[in-house]
Amino acid sequence: MPRYFFDVKDGHRLFDASGFVCEDDTDAMIRASVLAIGVSLDSPEDDPERRVAIINDAGREIGNVPVYSRPSYRNPAK
């Protein structure tokens, strides 16, 4: 099975040195979506440029998933 790498991009780039083994490109996209949720929880500030890039084992970016900011829950009565 091929290995995919998931780099976080947002003006600066965080490289994934180890990657994950995935069945195919679709499986890699699903994993990237899960990683994007984790990134949004760790870094909740809003950044429309932030995304998780999916890199195949040939070093080619095959897609990316946006990282959305964590929603804020504000009590409107306050």
CSV table of C-alpha atoms in Angstrom, one decimal:
chain,number,residue,atom,x,y,z
A,1,MET,CA,0.0,0.0,0.0
A,2,PRO,CA,1.2,3.5,-0.7
A,3,ARG,CA,2.4,6.0,1.9
A,4,TYR,CA,1.0,9.5,2.0
A,5,PHE,CA,2.3,12.6,3.8
A,6,PHE,CA,0.1,15.3,5.3
A,7,ASP,CA,1.7,18.7,5.4
A,8,VAL,CA,0.0,21.6,7.1
A,9,LYS,CA,0.3,24.8,5.1
A,10,ASP,CA,-0.6,28.3,6.2
A,11,GLY,CA,2.1,30.7,5.0
A,12,HIS,CA,4.5,28.5,6.9
A,13,ARG,CA,4.7,24.8,6.2
A,14,LEU,CA,4.8,21.9,8.7
A,15,PHE,CA,6.2,18.8,7.0
A,16,ASP,CA,5.0,15.3,7.8
A,17,ALA,CA,8.2,13.3,7.8
A,18,SER,CA,6.8,9.9,8.6
A,19,GLY,CA,3.4,9.8,6.7
A,20,PHE,CA,0.7,7.2,6.9
A,21,VAL,CA,0.0,4.1,4.8
A,22,CYS,CA,-3.3,4.4,3.1
A,23,GLU,CA,-5.2,2.1,0.7
A,24,ASP,CA,-5.6,4.8,-2.0
A,25,ASP,CA,-6.1,8.5,-2.7
A,26,THR,CA,-9.7,8.4,-1.3
A,27,ASP,CA,-8.5,6.9,2.0
A,28,ALA,CA,-5.8,9.6,2.1
A,29,MET,CA,-8.4,12.3,1.6
A,30,ILE,CA,-10.4,10.9,4.5
A,31,ARG,CA,-7.3,10.8,6.8
A,32,ALA,CA,-6.5,14.4,5.8
A,33,SER,CA,-10.1,15.5,6.8
A,34,VAL,CA,-9.6,13.9,10.2
A,35,LEU,CA,-6.2,15.6,10.6
A,36,ALA,CA,-7.7,18.9,9.6
A,37,ILE,CA,-10.3,18.6,12.4
A,38,GLY,CA,-7.5,18.0,14.9
A,39,VAL,CA,-5.5,20.9,13.7
A,40,SER,CA,-8.5,23.2,14.0
A,41,LEU,CA,-8.9,22.1,17.7
A,42,ASP,CA,-5.3,22.7,18.5
A,43,SER,CA,-5.0,26.0,16.7
A,44,PRO,CA,-8.5,27.6,16.7
A,45,GLU,CA,-7.6,31.0,15.3
A,46,ASP,CA,-9.2,31.7,11.9
A,47,ASP,CA,-6.8,31.5,8.9
A,48,PRO,CA,-8.5,31.1,5.5
A,49,GLU,CA,-5.2,29.9,4.0
A,50,ARG,CA,-4.6,27.0,6.4
A,51,ARG,CA,-5.0,23.6,4.9
A,52,VAL,CA,-3.7,20.0,5.0
A,53,ALA,CA,-1.9,19.1,1.8
A,54,ILE,CA,-1.9,15.4,0.7
A,55,ILE,CA,1.4,14.3,-0.8
A,56,ASN,CA,1.7,10.9,-2.4
A,57,ASP,CA,4.7,8.7,-2.2
A,58,ALA,CA,6.1,10.2,-5.5
A,59,GLY,CA,6.2,13.6,-3.8
A,60,ARG,CA,3.3,15.1,-5.7
A,61,GLU,CA,0.5,17.0,-4.0
A,62,ILE,CA,-2.7,15.3,-5.0
A,63,GLY,CA,-5.1,17.5,-3.0
A,64,ASN,CA,-5.8,19.4,0.1
A,65,VAL,CA,-8.4,19.9,2.8
A,66,PRO,CA,-9.1,23.3,4.4
A,67,VAL,CA,-8.7,23.7,8.1
A,68,TYR,CA,-11.6,25.6,9.5
A,69,SER,CA,-11.5,27.5,12.8
A,70,ARG,CA,-13.1,26.0,15.8
A,71,PRO,CA,-16.6,27.5,16.3
A,72,SER,CA,-17.1,29.7,19.2
A,73,TYR,CA,-20.0,29.1,21.5
A,74,ARG,CA,-21.2,32.4,22.8
A,75,ASN,CA,-24.1,32.8,25.1
A,76,PRO,CA,-26.2,35.5,23.4
A,77,ALA,CA,-28.0,36.4,26.7
A,78,LYS,CA,-24.8,37.7,28.2
